[in-house]
PDB file of C-alpha atoms in Angstrom:
ATOM      1  CA  MET A 228      24.108  47.936 -16.771  1.00  0.00           C
ATOM      2  CA  LYS A 229      25.429  45.178 -18.999  1.00  0.00           C
ATOM      3  CA  ARG A 230      27.017  43.550 -15.988  1.00  0.00           C
ATOM      4  CA  VAL A 231      23.725  43.604 -14.016  1.00  0.00           C
ATOM      5  CA  PHE A 232      21.903  42.058 -16.981  1.00  0.00           C
ATOM      6  CA  PHE A 233      24.379  39.152 -17.208  1.00  0.00           C
ATOM      7  CA  LEU A 234      24.256  38.674 -13.460  1.00  0.00           C
ATOM      8  CA  LEU A 235      20.441  38.463 -13.517  1.00  0.00           C
ATOM      9  CA  LEU A 236      20.517  36.158 -16.541  1.00  0.00           C
ATOM     10  CA  SER A 237      23.012  33.868 -14.792  1.00  0.00           C
ATOM     11  CA  VAL A 238      20.907  33.704 -11.637  1.00  0.00           C
ATOM     12  CA  MET A 239      17.777  32.843 -13.665  1.00  0.00           C
ATOM     13  CA  VAL A 240      19.574  30.105 -15.615  1.00  0.00           C
ATOM     14  CA  LEU A 241      21.116  28.612 -12.473  1.00  0.00           C
ATOM     15  CA  SER A 242      17.851  28.673 -10.550  1.00  0.00           C
ATOM     16  CA  ALA A 243      15.998  27.087 -13.491  1.00  0.00           C
ATOM     17  CA  CYS A 244      18.600  24.326 -13.674  1.00  0.00           C
ATOM     18  CA  SER A 245      18.411  23.610  -9.973  1.00  0.00           C
ATOM     19  CA  ARG A 246      14.595  23.410 -10.137  1.00  0.00           C
ATOM     20  CA  GLU A 247      14.769  20.839 -12.928  1.00  0.00           C
ATOM     21  CA  GLU A 248      17.271  18.680 -11.073  1.00  0.00           C
ATOM     22  CA  LYS A 249      15.449  18.766  -7.745  1.00  0.00           C
ATOM     23  CA  LYS A 250      12.950  15.947  -7.349  1.00  0.00           C
ATOM     24  CA  VAL A 251       9.471  17.303  -6.802  1.00  0.00           C
ATOM     25  CA  GLU A 252       8.082  16.319  -3.405  1.00  0.00           C
ATOM     26  CA  ASN A 253       4.473  15.156  -3.364  1.00  0.00           C
ATOM     27  CA  ASP A 254       1.883  16.721  -1.147  1.00  0.00           C
ATOM     28  CA  PHE A 255       0.432  13.542   0.303  1.00  0.00           C
ATOM     29  CA  PRO A 256      -1.781  14.032   3.366  1.00  0.00           C
ATOM     30  CA  LEU A 257      -0.504  11.131   5.462  1.00  0.00           C
ATOM     31  CA  HIS A 258       2.853  10.368   7.044  1.00  0.00           C
ATOM     32  CA  MET A 259       2.661   7.229   9.191  1.00  0.00           C
ATOM     33  CA  LYS A 260       5.642   4.939   9.670  1.00  0.00           C
ATOM     34  CA  VAL A 261       4.850   1.243   9.234  1.00  0.00           C
ATOM     35  CA  GLY A 262       6.169  -0.845  12.096  1.00  0.00           C
ATOM     36  CA  ASN A 263       8.008  -4.123  11.744  1.00  0.00           C
ATOM     37  CA  PHE A 264       5.996  -7.244  11.160  1.00  0.00           C
ATOM     38  CA  GLU A 265       6.666 -10.871  10.367  1.00  0.00           C
ATOM     39  CA  GLY A 266       4.276 -13.517   9.181  1.00  0.00           C
ATOM     40  CA  ILE A 267       3.861 -16.016   6.382  1.00  0.00           C
ATOM     41  CA  ASN A 268       2.307 -15.536   2.976  1.00  0.00           C
ATOM     42  CA  GLN A 269      -0.154 -17.628   0.967  1.00  0.00           C
ATOM     43  CA  ASP A 270       2.666 -20.019   0.014  1.00  0.00           C
ATOM     44  CA  GLY A 271       3.725 -20.574   3.636  1.00  0.00           C
ATOM     45  CA  GLU A 272       6.916 -18.535   3.105  1.00  0.00           C
ATOM     46  CA  THR A 273       8.193 -16.057   5.660  1.00  0.00           C
ATOM     47  CA  PHE A 274       7.100 -12.549   4.783  1.00  0.00           C
ATOM     48  CA  SER A 275       8.260  -9.510   6.726  1.00  0.00           C
ATOM     49  CA  PHE A 276       8.690  -5.770   6.555  1.00  0.00           C
ATOM     50  CA  SER A 277      12.298  -6.265   5.437  1.00  0.00           C
ATOM     51  CA  LYS A 278      11.080  -7.882   2.165  1.00  0.00           C
ATOM     52  CA  LEU A 279       9.372  -4.595   1.276  1.00  0.00           C
ATOM     53  CA  LYS A 280      12.411  -2.403   1.890  1.00  0.00           C
ATOM     54  CA  GLY A 281      12.940  -0.055  -1.045  1.00  0.00           C
ATOM     55  CA  LYS A 282       9.594  -0.952  -2.657  1.00  0.00           C
ATOM     56  CA  VAL A 283       6.407   1.008  -3.148  1.00  0.00           C
ATOM     57  CA  TRP A 284       3.436  -1.022  -1.961  1.00  0.00           C
ATOM     58  CA  VAL A 285      -0.308  -0.941  -1.470  1.00  0.00           C
ATOM     59  CA  ALA A 286      -1.789  -2.592   1.623  1.00  0.00           C
ATOM     60  CA  ASP A 287      -5.213  -3.544   2.869  1.00  0.00           C
ATOM     61  CA  PHE A 288      -6.776  -5.526   5.719  1.00  0.00           C
ATOM     62  CA  MET A 289      -9.157  -8.408   5.074  1.00  0.00           C
ATOM     63  CA  PHE A 290     -10.257 -11.884   6.158  1.00  0.00           C
ATOM     64  CA  THR A 291     -11.657 -14.762   4.161  1.00  0.00           C
ATOM     65  CA  ASN A 292     -14.780 -15.447   6.286  1.00  0.00           C
ATOM     66  CA  CYS A 293     -15.927 -11.853   5.879  1.00  0.00           C
ATOM     67  CA  ASP A 294     -19.578 -11.677   4.871  1.00  0.00           C
ATOM     68  CA  THR A 295     -19.572  -8.033   3.742  1.00  0.00           C
ATOM     69  CA  VAL A 296     -16.730  -5.926   2.329  1.00  0.00           C
ATOM     70  CA  CYS A 297     -13.744  -8.275   1.916  1.00  0.00           C
ATOM     71  CA  SER A 298     -14.880  -9.981  -1.292  1.00  0.00           C
ATOM     72  CA  PRO A 299     -15.298  -6.718  -3.199  1.00  0.00           C
ATOM     73  CA  MET A 300     -12.079  -5.335  -1.692  1.00  0.00           C
ATOM     74  CA  THR A 301     -10.119  -8.400  -2.792  1.00  0.00           C
ATOM     75  CA  ALA A 302     -11.651  -8.235  -6.279  1.00  0.00           C
ATOM     76  CA  ASN A 303     -10.758  -4.527  -6.393  1.00  0.00           C
ATOM     77  CA  MET A 304      -7.176  -5.276  -5.347  1.00  0.00           C
ATOM     78  CA  ALA A 305      -7.007  -7.787  -8.217  1.00  0.00           C
ATOM     79  CA  GLU A 306      -8.294  -5.101 -10.602  1.00  0.00           C
ATOM     80  CA  LEU A 307      -5.657  -2.678  -9.282  1.00  0.00           C
ATOM     81  CA  GLN A 308      -3.040  -5.373  -9.920  1.00  0.00           C
ATOM     82  CA  ARG A 309      -4.214  -5.709 -13.542  1.00  0.00           C
ATOM     83  CA  GLN A 310      -4.169  -1.944 -14.079  1.00  0.00           C
ATOM     84  CA  LEU A 311      -0.665  -1.670 -12.615  1.00  0.00           C
ATOM     85  CA  ALA A 312       0.474  -4.413 -15.004  1.00  0.00           C
ATOM     86  CA  ASP A 313      -1.207  -2.677 -17.973  1.00  0.00           C
ATOM     87  CA  GLU A 314       0.652   0.537 -17.107  1.00  0.00           C
ATOM     88  CA  ASP A 315       3.912  -1.372 -16.473  1.00  0.00           C
ATOM     89  CA  VAL A 316       4.063   0.043 -12.938  1.00  0.00           C
ATOM     90  CA  ASP A 317       6.085  -1.936 -10.416  1.00  0.00           C
ATOM     91  CA  ALA A 318       4.416  -2.082  -7.003  1.00  0.00           C
ATOM     92  CA  GLN A 319       3.894  -4.751  -4.389  1.00  0.00           C
ATOM     93  CA  LEU A 320       0.425  -5.556  -3.041  1.00  0.00           C
ATOM     94  CA  VAL A 321       0.036  -6.770   0.538  1.00  0.00           C
ATOM     95  CA  SER A 322      -3.200  -7.981   2.122  1.00  0.00           C
ATOM     96  CA  PHE A 323      -3.006  -8.511   5.875  1.00  0.00           C
ATOM     97  CA  SER A 324      -5.441 -11.047   7.289  1.00  0.00           C
ATOM     98  CA  ILE A 325      -7.039  -9.875  10.499  1.00  0.00           C
ATOM     99  CA  ASP A 326      -8.199 -13.446  11.214  1.00  0.00           C
ATOM    100  CA  PRO A 327      -4.882 -15.320  11.410  1.00  0.00           C
ATOM    101  CA  GLU A 328      -6.401 -18.270  13.260  1.00  0.00           C
ATOM    102  CA  ASN A 329      -8.700 -19.133  10.339  1.00  0.00           C
ATOM    103  CA  ASP A 330      -6.720 -17.675   7.432  1.00  0.00           C
ATOM    104  CA  GLN A 331      -3.992 -20.241   6.986  1.00  0.00           C
ATOM    105  CA  PRO A 332      -1.795 -19.968   3.844  1.00  0.00           C
ATOM    106  CA  GLY A 333      -3.825 -22.418   1.756  1.00  0.00           C
ATOM    107  CA  VAL A 334      -7.094 -20.667   2.648  1.00  0.00           C
ATOM    108  CA  LEU A 335      -5.647 -17.288   1.593  1.00  0.00           C
ATOM    109  CA  LYS A 336      -4.268 -18.701  -1.660  1.00  0.00           C
ATOM    110  CA  GLU A 337      -7.570 -20.267  -2.643  1.00  0.00           C
ATOM    111  CA  TYR A 338      -9.466 -17.084  -1.721  1.00  0.00           C
ATOM    112  CA  ALA A 339      -7.263 -14.781  -3.816  1.00  0.00           C
ATOM    113  CA  SER A 340      -7.056 -17.279  -6.676  1.00  0.00           C
ATOM    114  CA  GLY A 341     -10.814 -16.879  -6.972  1.00  0.00           C
ATOM    115  CA  VAL A 342     -10.326 -13.290  -8.175  1.00  0.00           C
ATOM    116  CA  GLY A 343      -7.418 -14.096 -10.486  1.00  0.00           C
ATOM    117  CA  ALA A 344      -4.616 -12.907  -8.187  1.00  0.00           C
ATOM    118  CA  ASP A 345      -1.080 -12.986  -9.563  1.00  0.00           C
ATOM    119  CA  PHE A 346       1.115 -13.943  -6.622  1.00  0.00           C
ATOM    120  CA  SER A 347       4.311 -12.617  -8.225  1.00  0.00           C
ATOM    121  CA  ASN A 348       3.685  -9.210  -6.611  1.00  0.00           C
ATOM    122  CA  TRP A 349       0.781  -9.834  -4.228  1.00  0.00           C
ATOM    123  CA  ASP A 350       1.287 -11.380  -0.811  1.00  0.00           C
ATOM    124  CA  LEU A 351      -1.550 -12.269   1.533  1.00  0.00           C
ATOM    125  CA  VAL A 352      -0.082 -12.331   5.018  1.00  0.00           C
ATOM    126  CA  THR A 353      -1.007 -14.313   8.137  1.00  0.00           C
ATOM    127  CA  GLY A 354       0.899 -16.275  10.802  1.00  0.00           C
ATOM    128  CA  TYR A 355       0.940 -13.722  13.622  1.00  0.00           C
ATOM    129  CA  LYS A 356      -1.142 -13.454  16.772  1.00  0.00           C
ATOM    130  CA  GLN A 357      -4.554 -11.756  16.741  1.00  0.00           C
ATOM    131  CA  GLU A 358      -3.378  -9.191  19.287  1.00  0.00           C
ATOM    132  CA  PHE A 359      -0.438  -8.308  17.056  1.00  0.00           C
ATOM    133  CA  ILE A 360      -2.452  -7.569  13.890  1.00  0.00           C
ATOM    134  CA  GLU A 361      -4.964  -5.458  15.798  1.00  0.00           C
ATOM    135  CA  SER A 362      -2.196  -3.355  17.331  1.00  0.00           C
ATOM    136  CA  PHE A 363      -0.214  -3.228  14.064  1.00  0.00           C
ATOM    137  CA  ALA A 364      -3.212  -1.972  12.053  1.00  0.00           C
ATOM    138  CA  ASN A 365      -3.960   0.670  14.652  1.00  0.00           C
ATOM    139  CA  LYS A 366      -0.408   1.934  15.204  1.00  0.00           C
ATOM    140  CA  SER A 367       0.990   1.712  11.660  1.00  0.00           C
ATOM    141  CA  PHE A 368      -2.101   2.574   9.597  1.00  0.00           C
ATOM    142  CA  MET A 369      -4.379   4.243  12.175  1.00  0.00           C
ATOM    143  CA  ALA A 370      -6.885   1.596  11.097  1.00  0.00           C
ATOM    144  CA  ALA A 371      -9.395  -0.360  13.118  1.00  0.00           C
ATOM    145  CA  ALA A 372      -8.994  -4.127  13.341  1.00  0.00           C
ATOM    146  CA  ALA A 373     -10.867  -6.001  16.047  1.00  0.00           C
ATOM    147  CA  LYS A 374     -12.928  -9.138  16.486  1.00  0.00           C
ATOM    148  CA  MET A 375     -16.617  -8.447  17.042  1.00  0.00           C
ATOM    149  CA  GLU A 376     -17.709  -9.864  20.382  1.00  0.00           C
ATOM    150  CA  GLY A 377     -19.808 -13.011  20.056  1.00  0.00           C
ATOM    151  CA  SER A 378     -19.221 -13.241  16.294  1.00  0.00           C
ATOM    152  CA  ASN A 379     -16.803 -14.680  13.740  1.00  0.00           C
ATOM    153  CA  GLN A 380     -16.685 -11.261  12.038  1.00  0.00           C
ATOM    154  CA  PHE A 381     -14.153  -8.454  12.446  1.00  0.00           C
ATOM    155  CA  VAL A 382     -14.305  -4.687  12.301  1.00  0.00           C
ATOM    156  CA  HIS A 383     -11.583  -3.396   9.996  1.00  0.00           C
ATOM    157  CA  SER A 384     -10.551  -0.652   7.621  1.00  0.00           C
ATOM    158  CA  THR A 385     -11.862  -0.758   4.058  1.00  0.00           C
ATOM    159  CA  SER A 386      -9.095   1.441   2.651  1.00  0.00           C
ATOM    160  CA  PHE A 387      -6.165   0.748   0.376  1.00  0.00           C
ATOM    161  CA  TYR A 388      -2.969   2.319   1.750  1.00  0.00           C
ATOM    162  CA  LEU A 389      -0.065   3.565  -0.361  1.00  0.00           C
ATOM    163  CA  VAL A 390       3.311   3.020   1.298  1.00  0.00           C
ATOM    164  CA  ASP A 391       6.512   4.557  -0.092  1.00  0.00           C
ATOM    165  CA  GLU A 392       9.993   3.001  -0.368  1.00  0.00           C
ATOM    166  CA  LYS A 393      10.859   4.191   3.146  1.00  0.00           C
ATOM    167  CA  GLY A 394       7.910   2.397   4.722  1.00  0.00           C
ATOM    168  CA  ILE A 395       5.786   5.519   5.201  1.00  0.00           C
ATOM    169  CA  VAL A 396       2.027   5.417   4.589  1.00  0.00           C
ATOM    170  CA  VAL A 397       1.458   8.479   2.412  1.00  0.00           C
ATOM    171  CA  GLN A 398      -2.106   8.092   1.135  1.00  0.00           C
ATOM    172  CA  LYS A 399      -5.266   6.052   1.585  1.00  0.00           C
ATOM    173  CA  TYR A 400      -8.058   5.335  -0.877  1.00  0.00           C
ATOM    174  CA  GLU A 401     -11.549   3.874  -0.948  1.00  0.00           C
ATOM    175  CA  GLY A 402     -11.158   0.108  -1.307  1.00  0.00           C
ATOM    176  CA  VAL A 403     -14.725  -1.204  -1.558  1.00  0.00           C
ATOM    177  CA  SER A 404     -16.877   1.039  -3.711  1.00  0.00           C
ATOM    178  CA  GLU A 405     -15.283   2.517  -6.835  1.00  0.00           C
ATOM    179  CA  PRO A 406     -11.603   2.683  -5.863  1.00  0.00           C
ATOM    180  CA  PRO A 407      -9.784   5.499  -7.707  1.00  0.00           C
ATOM    181  CA  TYR A 408      -7.538   3.155  -9.733  1.00  0.00           C
ATOM    182  CA  GLU A 409      -6.151   5.869 -12.009  1.00  0.00           C
ATOM    183  CA  GLN A 410      -5.206   8.056  -9.041  1.00  0.00           C
ATOM    184  CA  ILE A 411      -3.542   5.141  -7.257  1.00  0.00           C
ATOM    185  CA  VAL A 412      -1.514   4.218 -10.360  1.00  0.00           C
ATOM    186  CA  ASN A 413      -0.514   7.856 -10.913  1.00  0.00           C
ATOM    187  CA  ASP A 414       0.420   8.323  -7.248  1.00  0.00           C
ATOM    188  CA  ILE A 415       2.618   5.227  -7.391  1.00  0.00           C
ATOM    189  CA  LYS A 416       4.313   6.532 -10.537  1.00  0.00           C
ATOM    190  CA  SER A 417       4.920   9.881  -8.836  1.00  0.00           C
ATOM    191  CA  ILE A 418       6.879   8.389  -5.938  1.00  0.00           C
ATOM    192  CA  GLN A 419       8.949   5.814  -7.803  1.00  0.00           C
TER     193      GLN A 419
END
C-alpha cells in the first residue's frame, strides 16, 4: 500500500512538472503561411519577408488615396503602436500598400507621419507590381485586394493580422471601427 502511494505521488509530481515546463499552445483560429515578398519601405530601403524572420508582427493592407477606411485604419495602427510601446511589447507593424504605382516611399512616409507613426518598428511597404500584391493578399492572408474598375479606389481587407515568428497568420482583428487593442497586445504577449 505504501509503495502504491509513493508511486502515485511520484507520477503526480512528475506530470505536474512536465505541465509547467511545456509551453502552452494558443488556440488561434487561423493558420495561414505568409508567402515570400520583397518591396521597399517608406525610406526606400529593401524590405522583405526575411527581415521579419523570428519576429511577431501585425499586418494590414491600405493605400494613401483611399477615401474611406484607410485613414482610420492607419490612425488605429498608430494607436496600436503606442499601446504596444506602453506595455513594452516588441512587435513589428507592416502596412502593405495595395496601390504601389501611386504609393511611392515618400508618399507613404508623409501619410503615416500624419498619424504620428514611429518608423523604428513600423514599415509601410510598396515597390512591387499590382498583380503581385493582389495575389499575395489573397493567398497569404485570404484577403481581398483589387482595383475597382473605372476608379482610383481599391477593394481590400480592413483587418489587422497577427503573424507569429514562423510567418503564420494566427488571428485577425477589426481594423477600422474599435479595434480590440487589449486583445491584440495580450495575444502578442502570449506568443512571444
